mmCIF file of C-alpha atoms in Angstrom:
data_model
loop_
_atom_site.group_PDB
_atom_site.id
_atom_site.type_symbol
_atom_site.label_atom_id
_atom_site.label_comp_id
_atom_site.label_asym_id
_atom_site.label_seq_id
_atom_site.Cartn_x
_atom_site.Cartn_y
_atom_site.Cartn_z
ATOM 1 C CA UNK A 1 80.361 123.128 97.654
ATOM 2 C CA UNK A 2 83.075 124.984 99.540
ATOM 3 C CA UNK A 3 81.820 128.353 100.737
ATOM 4 C CA UNK A 4 83.578 131.474 99.476
ATOM 5 C CA UNK A 5 83.838 132.570 103.105
ATOM 6 C CA UNK A 6 86.757 130.149 103.464
ATOM 7 C CA UNK A 7 88.922 132.928 102.043
ATOM 8 C CA UNK A 8 88.592 134.963 105.220
ATOM 9 C CA UNK A 9 90.512 132.412 107.305
ATOM 10 C CA UNK A 10 93.844 134.021 106.487
ATOM 11 C CA UNK A 11 95.679 132.385 109.421
ATOM 12 C CA UNK A 12 94.498 128.850 108.674
ATOM 13 C CA UNK A 13 97.408 126.403 108.331
ATOM 14 C CA UNK A 14 95.719 122.975 108.043
ATOM 15 C CA UNK A 15 92.647 122.255 105.892
ATOM 16 C CA UNK A 16 91.344 118.713 105.384
ATOM 17 C CA UNK A 17 88.284 118.388 103.151
ATOM 18 C CA UNK A 18 88.822 114.746 102.209
ATOM 19 C CA UNK A 19 86.007 112.229 101.814
ATOM 20 C CA UNK A 20 83.266 114.628 100.789
ATOM 21 C CA UNK A 21 81.377 115.210 97.539
ATOM 22 C CA UNK A 22 83.112 118.404 96.455
ATOM 23 C CA UNK A 23 82.819 119.190 92.761
ATOM 24 C CA UNK A 24 84.260 122.717 92.896
ATOM 25 C CA UNK A 25 86.903 124.464 94.982
ATOM 26 C CA UNK A 26 86.265 128.205 94.957
ATOM 27 C CA UNK A 27 89.045 130.606 93.865
ATOM 28 C CA UNK A 28 88.944 132.239 97.301
ATOM 29 C CA UNK A 29 91.053 129.368 98.612
ATOM 30 C CA UNK A 30 94.019 131.244 97.154
ATOM 31 C CA UNK A 31 93.622 133.857 99.893
ATOM 32 C CA UNK A 32 94.714 131.380 102.582
ATOM 33 C CA UNK A 33 98.273 132.641 102.466
ATOM 34 C CA UNK A 34 99.255 130.832 105.699
ATOM 35 C CA UNK A 35 98.007 127.421 104.536
ATOM 36 C CA UNK A 36 100.639 124.685 104.806
ATOM 37 C CA UNK A 37 98.669 121.455 104.359
ATOM 38 C CA UNK A 38 95.692 121.022 102.022
ATOM 39 C CA UNK A 39 93.946 117.677 101.617
ATOM 40 C CA UNK A 40 91.164 117.249 99.054
ATOM 41 C CA UNK A 41 91.335 113.480 98.583
ATOM 42 C CA UNK A 42 88.341 111.337 97.656
ATOM 43 C CA UNK A 43 86.045 113.997 96.227
ATOM 44 C CA UNK A 44 84.584 114.634 92.773
ATOM 45 C CA UNK A 45 86.824 117.460 91.606
ATOM 46 C CA UNK A 46 87.320 117.867 87.860
ATOM 47 C CA UNK A 47 89.693 120.805 88.118
ATOM 48 C CA UNK A 48 91.501 123.000 90.634
ATOM 49 C CA UNK A 49 91.355 126.799 90.533
ATOM 50 C CA UNK A 50 94.456 128.565 89.286
ATOM 51 C CA UNK A 51 94.516 130.484 92.571
ATOM 52 C CA UNK A 52 95.992 127.399 94.269
ATOM 53 C CA UNK A 53 99.268 128.731 92.928
ATOM 54 C CA UNK A 54 98.981 131.682 95.326
ATOM 55 C CA UNK A 55 99.548 129.384 98.325
ATOM 56 C CA UNK A 56 103.229 130.176 98.722
ATOM 57 C CA UNK A 57 103.494 128.479 102.148
ATOM 58 C CA UNK A 58 101.818 125.233 101.032
ATOM 59 C CA UNK A 59 103.939 122.159 101.837
ATOM 60 C CA UNK A 60 101.497 119.265 101.339
ATOM 61 C CA UNK A 61 98.821 118.892 98.660
ATOM 62 C CA UNK A 62 96.761 115.702 98.483
ATOM 63 C CA UNK A 63 94.268 115.601 95.597
ATOM 64 C CA UNK A 64 94.137 111.838 95.135
ATOM 65 C CA UNK A 65 90.992 109.938 94.113
ATOM 66 C CA UNK A 66 89.215 112.675 92.189
ATOM 67 C CA UNK A 67 88.326 113.237 88.526
ATOM 68 C CA UNK A 68 91.083 115.637 87.593
ATOM 69 C CA UNK A 69 92.114 115.703 83.949
ATOM 70 C CA UNK A 70 94.838 118.309 84.375
ATOM 71 C CA UNK A 71 96.636 120.296 87.062
ATOM 72 C CA UNK A 72 96.662 124.101 87.213
ATOM 73 C CA UNK A 73 99.622 125.635 85.387
ATOM 74 C CA UNK A 74 100.263 128.040 88.258
ATOM 75 C CA UNK A 75 100.873 125.174 90.657
ATOM 76 C CA UNK A 76 104.600 125.676 90.097
ATOM 77 C CA UNK A 77 104.301 128.941 92.032
ATOM 78 C CA UNK A 78 103.816 126.995 95.286
ATOM 79 C CA UNK A 79 107.480 127.416 96.127
ATOM 80 C CA UNK A 80 107.249 125.608 99.482
ATOM 81 C CA UNK A 81 105.452 122.511 98.124
ATOM 82 C CA UNK A 82 107.242 119.331 99.257
ATOM 83 C CA UNK A 83 104.657 116.547 98.852
ATOM 84 C CA UNK A 84 102.243 116.340 95.931
ATOM 85 C CA UNK A 85 99.886 113.354 95.782
ATOM 86 C CA UNK A 86 97.573 113.048 92.783
ATOM 87 C CA UNK A 87 96.947 109.292 92.644
ATOM 88 C CA UNK A 88 93.844 107.787 91.036
ATOM 89 C CA UNK A 89 92.705 110.642 88.815
ATOM 90 C CA UNK A 90 92.359 110.989 85.026
ATOM 91 C CA UNK A 91 95.557 112.925 84.381
ATOM 92 C CA UNK A 92 96.978 112.623 80.869
ATOM 93 C CA UNK A 93 100.192 114.558 81.420
ATOM 94 C CA UNK A 94 102.338 116.248 84.034
ATOM 95 C CA UNK A 95 102.680 120.019 83.475
ATOM 96 C CA UNK A 96 106.294 120.796 82.681
ATOM 97 C CA UNK A 97 106.147 123.743 85.066
ATOM 98 C CA UNK A 98 106.100 121.271 87.973
ATOM 99 C CA UNK A 99 109.762 120.603 87.236
ATOM 100 C CA UNK A 100 110.432 124.112 88.539
ATOM 101 C CA UNK A 101 109.147 123.410 92.048
ATOM 102 C CA UNK A 102 112.303 124.023 94.120
ATOM 103 C CA UNK A 103 111.215 122.164 97.279
ATOM 104 C CA UNK A 104 109.314 119.192 95.838
ATOM 105 C CA UNK A 105 110.561 116.008 97.530
ATOM 106 C CA UNK A 106 107.836 113.455 96.721
ATOM 107 C CA UNK A 107 105.580 113.246 93.655
ATOM 108 C CA UNK A 108 102.957 110.507 93.487
ATOM 109 C CA UNK A 109 100.765 110.168 90.387
ATOM 110 C CA UNK A 110 99.928 106.475 90.416
ATOM 111 C CA UNK A 111 96.773 105.174 88.799
ATOM 112 C CA UNK A 112 96.310 107.860 86.153
ATOM 113 C CA UNK A 113 96.449 107.904 82.342
ATOM 114 C CA UNK A 114 99.929 109.300 81.884
ATOM 115 C CA UNK A 115 101.527 108.570 78.529
ATOM 116 C CA UNK A 116 104.789 110.442 79.122
ATOM 117 C CA UNK A 117 106.640 112.501 81.718
ATOM 118 C CA UNK A 118 108.483 115.817 81.236
ATOM 119 C CA UNK A 119 112.093 115.224 80.266
ATOM 120 C CA UNK A 120 113.247 117.597 83.012
ATOM 121 C CA UNK A 121 111.365 115.775 85.762
ATOM 122 C CA UNK A 122 113.864 114.652 88.375
ATOM 123 C CA UNK A 123 116.526 117.204 87.511
ATOM 124 C CA UNK A 124 116.033 118.827 90.923
ATOM 125 C CA UNK A 125 118.110 117.321 93.733
ATOM 126 C CA UNK A 126 115.224 117.830 96.145
ATOM 127 C CA UNK A 127 112.930 115.426 94.280
ATOM 128 C CA UNK A 128 113.751 111.964 95.641
ATOM 129 C CA UNK A 129 110.552 109.918 95.415
ATOM 130 C CA UNK A 130 108.472 109.490 92.263
ATOM 131 C CA UNK A 131 105.563 107.044 92.057
ATOM 132 C CA UNK A 132 103.930 106.550 88.670
ATOM 133 C CA UNK A 133 102.856 102.909 88.753
ATOM 134 C CA UNK A 134 99.571 101.772 87.186
ATOM 135 C CA UNK A 135 99.797 104.193 84.267
ATOM 136 C CA UNK A 136 99.327 101.624 81.520
ATOM 137 C CA UNK A 137 100.216 104.024 78.682
ATOM 138 C CA UNK A 138 103.533 105.056 80.233
ATOM 139 C CA UNK A 139 106.343 103.317 78.327
ATOM 140 C CA UNK A 140 109.486 104.980 79.627
ATOM 141 C CA UNK A 141 111.035 107.318 82.161
ATOM 142 C CA UNK A 142 113.139 110.481 81.792
ATOM 143 C CA UNK A 143 116.811 109.776 82.424
ATOM 144 C CA UNK A 144 116.874 112.125 85.412
ATOM 145 C CA UNK A 145 114.571 109.740 87.295
ATOM 146 C CA UNK A 146 116.851 106.712 87.078
ATOM 147 C CA UNK A 147 118.676 107.643 90.273
ATOM 148 C CA UNK A 148 115.509 108.424 92.199
ATOM 149 C CA UNK A 149 113.370 106.088 94.273
ATOM 150 C CA UNK A 150 110.870 105.179 91.592
ATOM 151 C CA UNK A 151 108.129 102.635 91.787
ATOM 152 C CA UNK A 152 105.006 101.530 93.469
ATOM 153 C CA UNK A 153 103.080 103.802 95.807
ATOM 154 C CA UNK A 154 101.788 100.790 97.695
ATOM 155 C CA UNK A 155 101.191 97.208 96.624
ATOM 156 C CA UNK A 156 97.924 97.004 98.549
ATOM 157 C CA UNK A 157 99.067 94.380 101.018
ATOM 158 C CA UNK A 158 97.514 94.935 104.431
ATOM 159 C CA UNK A 159 99.855 96.358 107.036
ATOM 160 C CA UNK A 160 97.939 95.427 110.176
ATOM 161 C CA UNK A 161 97.473 91.715 110.762
ATOM 162 C CA UNK A 162 94.229 92.385 112.607
ATOM 163 C CA UNK A 163 92.745 93.768 109.403
ATOM 164 C CA UNK A 164 93.536 90.546 107.530
ATOM 165 C CA UNK A 165 91.959 88.333 110.152
ATOM 166 C CA UNK A 166 88.593 89.974 109.651
ATOM 167 C CA UNK A 167 88.144 87.741 106.600
ATOM 168 C CA UNK A 168 89.273 84.133 106.457
ATOM 169 C CA UNK A 169 88.282 80.659 105.324
ATOM 170 C CA UNK A 170 89.265 77.234 106.627
ATOM 171 C CA UNK A 171 90.074 73.979 104.881
ATOM 172 C CA UNK A 172 90.811 71.096 107.195
ATOM 173 C CA UNK A 173 93.458 72.221 109.670
ATOM 174 C CA UNK A 174 94.541 75.166 107.553
ATOM 175 C CA UNK A 175 93.065 78.653 107.937
ATOM 176 C CA UNK A 176 93.892 81.173 105.221
ATOM 177 C CA UNK A 177 93.358 84.859 105.874
ATOM 178 C CA UNK A 178 92.083 86.840 102.921
ATOM 179 C CA UNK A 179 93.633 90.225 102.061
ATOM 180 C CA UNK A 180 91.812 93.249 103.427
ATOM 181 C CA UNK A 181 91.265 94.540 99.864
ATOM 182 C CA UNK A 182 88.345 92.131 99.577
ATOM 183 C CA UNK A 183 86.436 94.376 101.971
ATOM 184 C CA UNK A 184 86.941 97.375 99.703
ATOM 185 C CA UNK A 185 85.129 95.874 96.701
ATOM 186 C CA UNK A 186 81.900 97.817 96.549
ATOM 187 C CA UNK A 187 81.216 99.180 93.070
ATOM 188 C CA UNK A 188 82.343 98.464 89.533
ATOM 189 C CA UNK A 189 84.501 101.593 89.612
ATOM 190 C CA UNK A 190 86.625 100.383 92.527
ATOM 191 C CA UNK A 191 90.227 99.645 91.557
ATOM 192 C CA UNK A 192 91.373 96.389 93.129
ATOM 193 C CA UNK A 193 94.301 94.088 92.509
ATOM 194 C CA UNK A 194 93.873 91.014 90.272
ATOM 195 C CA UNK A 195 92.530 87.977 92.095
ATOM 196 C CA UNK A 196 95.609 85.965 91.122
ATOM 197 C CA UNK A 197 97.860 88.576 92.727
ATOM 198 C CA UNK A 198 95.840 88.518 95.955
ATOM 199 C CA UNK A 199 95.790 84.715 96.018
ATOM 200 C CA UNK A 200 99.544 84.429 95.435
ATOM 201 C CA UNK A 201 100.309 86.887 98.223
ATOM 202 C CA UNK A 202 98.009 85.003 100.572
ATOM 203 C CA UNK A 203 99.709 81.684 99.779
ATOM 204 C CA UNK A 204 103.147 83.237 100.149
ATOM 205 C CA UNK A 205 102.312 84.785 103.527
ATOM 206 C CA UNK A 206 100.679 81.582 104.734
ATOM 207 C CA UNK A 207 103.348 79.070 103.722
ATOM 208 C CA UNK A 208 106.532 81.109 103.722
ATOM 209 C CA UNK A 209 105.925 83.568 106.536
ATOM 210 C CA UNK A 210 103.957 81.260 108.821
ATOM 211 C CA UNK A 211 105.228 77.767 107.989
ATOM 212 C CA UNK A 212 108.647 78.843 106.639
ATOM 213 C CA UNK A 213 108.373 76.095 104.050
ATOM 214 C CA UNK A 214 107.096 76.502 100.497
ATOM 215 C CA UNK A 215 107.877 72.833 99.816
ATOM 216 C CA UNK A 216 104.797 71.967 101.822
ATOM 217 C CA UNK A 217 102.852 72.743 98.648
ATOM 218 C CA UNK A 218 102.798 69.965 96.046
ATOM 219 C CA UNK A 219 102.303 70.190 92.254
ATOM 220 C CA UNK A 220 98.930 68.576 92.815
ATOM 221 C CA UNK A 221 97.736 71.484 94.931
ATOM 222 C CA UNK A 222 99.172 74.171 92.655
ATOM 223 C CA UNK A 223 100.384 74.301 89.021
ATOM 224 C CA UNK A 224 104.143 74.101 88.543
ATOM 225 C CA UNK A 225 104.325 77.604 87.065
ATOM 226 C CA UNK A 226 102.692 79.107 90.145
ATOM 227 C CA UNK A 227 104.892 77.061 92.463
ATOM 228 C CA UNK A 228 107.970 78.480 90.766
ATOM 229 C CA UNK A 229 106.518 81.979 91.041
ATOM 230 C CA UNK A 230 105.982 81.538 94.771
ATOM 231 C CA UNK A 231 109.641 80.605 95.189
ATOM 232 C CA UNK A 232 110.795 83.552 93.100
ATOM 233 C CA UNK A 233 108.415 86.577 93.013
ATOM 234 C CA UNK A 234 108.695 89.000 90.101
ATOM 235 C CA UNK A 235 109.618 91.826 92.428
ATOM 236 C CA UNK A 236 108.822 93.629 95.654
ATOM 237 C CA UNK A 237 106.883 96.733 96.533
ATOM 238 C CA UNK A 238 109.198 99.711 96.896
ATOM 239 C CA UNK A 239 107.410 100.929 100.012
ATOM 240 C CA UNK A 240 106.444 97.902 102.083
ATOM 241 C CA UNK A 241 108.758 95.268 100.521
ATOM 242 C CA UNK A 242 105.845 92.860 100.024
ATOM 243 C CA UNK A 243 106.390 90.390 97.145
ATOM 244 C CA UNK A 244 104.563 91.042 93.870
ATOM 245 C CA UNK A 245 103.660 88.163 91.567
ATOM 246 C CA UNK A 246 101.665 89.396 88.568
ATOM 247 C CA UNK A 247 102.614 93.075 88.470
ATOM 248 C CA UNK A 248 106.008 94.565 89.125
ATOM 249 C CA UNK A 249 107.677 97.938 88.771
ATOM 250 C CA UNK A 250 109.956 99.089 87.166
ATOM 251 C CA UNK A 251 110.034 95.900 85.037
ATOM 252 C CA UNK A 252 108.045 97.670 82.290
ATOM 253 C CA UNK A 253 110.596 100.439 81.916
ATOM 254 C CA UNK A 254 113.904 100.053 80.062
ATOM 255 C CA UNK A 255 116.593 101.356 82.432
ATOM 256 C CA UNK A 256 119.279 101.022 79.740
ATOM 257 C CA UNK A 257 122.831 101.706 80.912
ATOM 258 C CA UNK A 258 122.225 103.548 84.146
ATOM 259 C CA UNK A 259 123.444 103.123 87.727
ATOM 260 C CA UNK A 260 120.147 101.381 88.530
ATOM 261 C CA UNK A 261 120.282 98.965 85.615
ATOM 262 C CA UNK A 262 122.370 96.399 87.490
ATOM 263 C CA UNK A 263 119.813 96.209 90.288
ATOM 264 C CA UNK A 264 117.146 94.826 88.005
ATOM 265 C CA UNK A 265 119.094 92.529 85.689
ATOM 266 C CA UNK A 266 118.299 88.876 86.168
#
């Protein structure tokens, strides 16, 4: 529980309550009129108070990894909001009022249950980055998003090599480092990448990045279809440029005749 006394900290600019067990955020948080950065990631929130819309100076809002079903309608009153991250929740739709945020530059809603996006989303010139991957019910994008940087909010590939080396296995003279995601598997509710995706990335990094030769692999060691996939990945992560073999974005979305269409043909 967040104490109601938080409302008395009227000069507070940074508030990070991530990685707790919060189920409720009290309405008094709307009294923090100087607040610029609010992080509530990895809690158990099912809703946000409408008073969040009173935070006119708020620039960053991170509410990822919670249990949110919807966002407060008054959120569009946060006129200074530039970065909104709501990944890994249970959101069914994006409130149309969010299209009115004048300063919003990055919107990330990956890993939700979105079935559609507001037709006006992306009309603003300020909004440049939109991440809505891993919404399995989402079948298309508004036309205004076609010229934005759309795609994956992170393919999951480890950034630091030292993290990868924490897990490895050896076969003869070859040592293969396992992706760091293996460490994160703890409960049945954890969202992890398919094993085939992790294995393909590991093979690609081992043979192409380290040995610079994918021909070292023979059809005996790997099926022909997977060998071809290693030579030509389905796509690359929009953020870290890592190859993606079983999932790719925006392959699922018809770009039709747009300036971006030519980038994804063939």
